[in-house]
PDB file of C-alpha atoms in Angstrom:
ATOM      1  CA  UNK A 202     100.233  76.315  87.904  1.00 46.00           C
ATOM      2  CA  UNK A 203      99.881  79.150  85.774  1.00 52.00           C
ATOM      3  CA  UNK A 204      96.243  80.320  87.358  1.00 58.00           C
ATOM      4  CA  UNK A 205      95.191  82.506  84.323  1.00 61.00           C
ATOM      5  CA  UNK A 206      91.940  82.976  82.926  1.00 64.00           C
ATOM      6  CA  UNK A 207      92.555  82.173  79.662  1.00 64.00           C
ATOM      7  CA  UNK A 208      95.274  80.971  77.620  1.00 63.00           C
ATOM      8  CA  UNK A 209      95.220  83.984  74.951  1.00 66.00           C
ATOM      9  CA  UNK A 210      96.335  87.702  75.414  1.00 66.00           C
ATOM     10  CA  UNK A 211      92.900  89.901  76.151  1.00 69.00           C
ATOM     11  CA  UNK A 212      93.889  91.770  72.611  1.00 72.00           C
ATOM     12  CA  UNK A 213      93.609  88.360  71.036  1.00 72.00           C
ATOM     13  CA  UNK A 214      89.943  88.219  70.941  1.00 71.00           C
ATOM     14  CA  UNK A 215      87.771  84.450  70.853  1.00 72.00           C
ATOM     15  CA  UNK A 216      88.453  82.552  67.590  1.00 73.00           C
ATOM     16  CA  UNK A 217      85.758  79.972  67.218  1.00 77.00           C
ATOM     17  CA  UNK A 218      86.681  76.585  66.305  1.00 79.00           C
ATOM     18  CA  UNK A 219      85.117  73.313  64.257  1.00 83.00           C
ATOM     19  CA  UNK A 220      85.169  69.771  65.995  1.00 86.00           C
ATOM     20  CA  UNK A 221      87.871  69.112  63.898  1.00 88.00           C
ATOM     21  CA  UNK A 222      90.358  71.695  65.197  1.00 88.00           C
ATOM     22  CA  UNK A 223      92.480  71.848  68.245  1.00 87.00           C
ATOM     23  CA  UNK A 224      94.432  74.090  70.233  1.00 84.00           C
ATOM     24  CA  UNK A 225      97.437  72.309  72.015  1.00 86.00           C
ATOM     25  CA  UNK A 226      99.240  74.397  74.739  1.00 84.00           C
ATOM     26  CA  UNK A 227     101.856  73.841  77.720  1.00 83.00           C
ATOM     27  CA  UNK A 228     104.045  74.911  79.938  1.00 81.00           C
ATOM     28  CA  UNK A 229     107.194  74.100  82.285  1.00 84.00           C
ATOM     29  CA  UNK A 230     108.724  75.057  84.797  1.00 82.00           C
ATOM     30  CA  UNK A 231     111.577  73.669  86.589  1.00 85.00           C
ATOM     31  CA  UNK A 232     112.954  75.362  89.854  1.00 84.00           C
ATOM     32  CA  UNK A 233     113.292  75.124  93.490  1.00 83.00           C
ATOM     33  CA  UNK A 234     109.593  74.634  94.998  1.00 84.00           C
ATOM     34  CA  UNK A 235     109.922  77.985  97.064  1.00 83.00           C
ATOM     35  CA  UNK A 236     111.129  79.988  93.976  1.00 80.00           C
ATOM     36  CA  UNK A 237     108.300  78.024  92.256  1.00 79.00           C
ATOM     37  CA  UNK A 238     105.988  79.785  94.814  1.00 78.00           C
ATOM     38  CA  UNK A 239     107.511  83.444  94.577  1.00 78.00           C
ATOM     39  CA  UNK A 240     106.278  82.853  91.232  1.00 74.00           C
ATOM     40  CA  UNK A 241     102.526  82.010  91.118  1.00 71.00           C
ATOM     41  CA  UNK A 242     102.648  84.626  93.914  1.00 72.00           C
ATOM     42  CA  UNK A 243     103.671  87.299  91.608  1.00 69.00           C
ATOM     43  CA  UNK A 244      99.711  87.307  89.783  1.00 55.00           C
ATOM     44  CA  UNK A 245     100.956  89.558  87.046  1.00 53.00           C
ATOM     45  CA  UNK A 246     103.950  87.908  85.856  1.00 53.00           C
ATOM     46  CA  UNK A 247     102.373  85.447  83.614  1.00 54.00           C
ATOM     47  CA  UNK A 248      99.527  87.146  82.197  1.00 53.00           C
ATOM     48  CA  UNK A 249     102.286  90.179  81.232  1.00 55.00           C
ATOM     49  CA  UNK A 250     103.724  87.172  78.595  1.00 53.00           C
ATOM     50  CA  UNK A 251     107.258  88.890  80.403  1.00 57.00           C
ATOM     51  CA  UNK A 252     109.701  86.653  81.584  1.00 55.00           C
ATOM     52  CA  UNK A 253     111.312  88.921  84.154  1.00 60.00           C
ATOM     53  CA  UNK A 254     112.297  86.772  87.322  1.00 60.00           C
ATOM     54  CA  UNK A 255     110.390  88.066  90.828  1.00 64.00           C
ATOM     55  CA  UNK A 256     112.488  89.529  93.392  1.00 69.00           C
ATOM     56  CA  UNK A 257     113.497  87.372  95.609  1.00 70.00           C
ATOM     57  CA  UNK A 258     114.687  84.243  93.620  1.00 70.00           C
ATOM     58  CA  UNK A 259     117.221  82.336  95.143  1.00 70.00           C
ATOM     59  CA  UNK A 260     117.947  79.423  92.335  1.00 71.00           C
ATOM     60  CA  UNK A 261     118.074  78.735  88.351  1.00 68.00           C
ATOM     61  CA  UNK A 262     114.894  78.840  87.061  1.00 76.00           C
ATOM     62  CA  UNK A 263     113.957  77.101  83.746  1.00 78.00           C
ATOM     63  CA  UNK A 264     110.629  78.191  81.489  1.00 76.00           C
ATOM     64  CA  UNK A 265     109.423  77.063  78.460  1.00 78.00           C
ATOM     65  CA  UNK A 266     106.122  76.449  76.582  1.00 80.00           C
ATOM     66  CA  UNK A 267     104.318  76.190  73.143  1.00 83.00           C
ATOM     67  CA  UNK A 268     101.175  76.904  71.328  1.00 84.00           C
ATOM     68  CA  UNK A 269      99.965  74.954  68.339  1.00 88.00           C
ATOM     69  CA  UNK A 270      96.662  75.207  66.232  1.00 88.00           C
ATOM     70  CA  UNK A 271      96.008  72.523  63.914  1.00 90.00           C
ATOM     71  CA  UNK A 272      93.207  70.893  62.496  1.00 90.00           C
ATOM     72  CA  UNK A 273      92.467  66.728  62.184  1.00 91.00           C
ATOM     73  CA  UNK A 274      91.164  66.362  58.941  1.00 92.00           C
ATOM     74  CA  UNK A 275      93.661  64.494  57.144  1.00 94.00           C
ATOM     75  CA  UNK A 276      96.619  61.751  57.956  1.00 95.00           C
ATOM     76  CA  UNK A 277      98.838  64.354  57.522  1.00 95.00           C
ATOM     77  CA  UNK A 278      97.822  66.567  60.408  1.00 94.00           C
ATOM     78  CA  UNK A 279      97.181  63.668  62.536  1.00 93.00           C
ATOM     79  CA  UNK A 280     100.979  63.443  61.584  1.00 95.00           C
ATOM     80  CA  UNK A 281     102.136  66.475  62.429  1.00 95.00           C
ATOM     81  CA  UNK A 282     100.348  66.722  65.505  1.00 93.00           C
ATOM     82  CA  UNK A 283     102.179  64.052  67.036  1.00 94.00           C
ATOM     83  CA  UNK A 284     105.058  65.274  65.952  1.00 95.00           C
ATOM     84  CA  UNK A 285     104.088  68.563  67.859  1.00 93.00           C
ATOM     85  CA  UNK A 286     103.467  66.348  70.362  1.00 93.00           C
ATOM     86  CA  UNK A 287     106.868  64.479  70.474  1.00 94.00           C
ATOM     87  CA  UNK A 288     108.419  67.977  69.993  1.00 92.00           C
ATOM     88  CA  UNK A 289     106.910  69.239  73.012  1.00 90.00           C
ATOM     89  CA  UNK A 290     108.082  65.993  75.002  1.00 92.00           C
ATOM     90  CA  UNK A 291     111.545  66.400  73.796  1.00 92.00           C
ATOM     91  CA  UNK A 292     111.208  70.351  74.790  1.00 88.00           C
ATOM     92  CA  UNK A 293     110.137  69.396  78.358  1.00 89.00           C
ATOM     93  CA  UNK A 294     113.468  66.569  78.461  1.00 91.00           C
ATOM     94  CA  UNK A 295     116.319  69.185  77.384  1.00 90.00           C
ATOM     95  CA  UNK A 296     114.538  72.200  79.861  1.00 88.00           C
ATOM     96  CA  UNK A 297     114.866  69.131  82.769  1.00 89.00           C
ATOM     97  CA  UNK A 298     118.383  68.681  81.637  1.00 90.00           C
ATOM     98  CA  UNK A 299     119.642  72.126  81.503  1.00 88.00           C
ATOM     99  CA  UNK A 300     117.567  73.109  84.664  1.00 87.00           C
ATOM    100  CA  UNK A 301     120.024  69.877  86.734  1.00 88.00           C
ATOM    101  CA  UNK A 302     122.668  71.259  85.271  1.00 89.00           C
ATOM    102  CA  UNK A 303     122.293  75.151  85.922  1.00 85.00           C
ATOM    103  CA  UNK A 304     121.674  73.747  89.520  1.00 83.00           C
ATOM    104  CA  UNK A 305     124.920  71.335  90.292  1.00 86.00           C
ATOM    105  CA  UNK A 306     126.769  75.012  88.769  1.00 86.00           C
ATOM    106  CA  UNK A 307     125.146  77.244  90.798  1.00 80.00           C
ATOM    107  CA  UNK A 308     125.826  74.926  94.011  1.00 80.00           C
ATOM    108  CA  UNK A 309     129.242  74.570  93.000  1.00 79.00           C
ATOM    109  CA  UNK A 310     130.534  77.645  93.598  1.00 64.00           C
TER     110      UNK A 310
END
């Protein structure tokens, strides 16, 4: 969905990495589909890292994402790299939730 190049800001540069390290990103989005689509059509938007809404959005629309870098070289990252990953689970839960209810609000009124 998000179409870009590459997951780091062109200032960032290229870190190498060993076997042993990893790079875990994502990204959600909840919304209507067409306000979904006003989106990817805005090319810009997401490589700017600006969360400024396109014109033309006609609905709530929930974003939210995470970066981790850790390595796999002991029990204890293993660890915490499930825990990143049951973090980012939980993350994608609670932006589902408040997305439904930002939506029965805004068609309440």
């Amino acid at each position: 969905m998000l179409r870009l190049k590459r997951l780091r800001l062109p200032e960032e540069g290229v870190i190498p990495m060993g076997s042993l390290e990893y790079v875990m990103v994502y990204e959600v989005m909840e919304g209507d589909p067409w306000d979904i689509a006003i989106v990817r059509e805005a090319g810009r938007f997401w490589e700017s890292r600006e969360f400024r809404a396109p014109a033309g959005m006609a609905r709530p629309l929930y974003h939210g994402g995470g970066k981790s870098i850790g390595r796999l070289d002991s029990e204890g990252e293993l660890r915490l790299l499930f825990h990143r990953l049951r973090m980012a689970i939980q993350g994608v839960y609670e932006i589902r939730a408040q997305y439904r209810e930002a939506l029965r609000t805004f068609e309440g009124r």
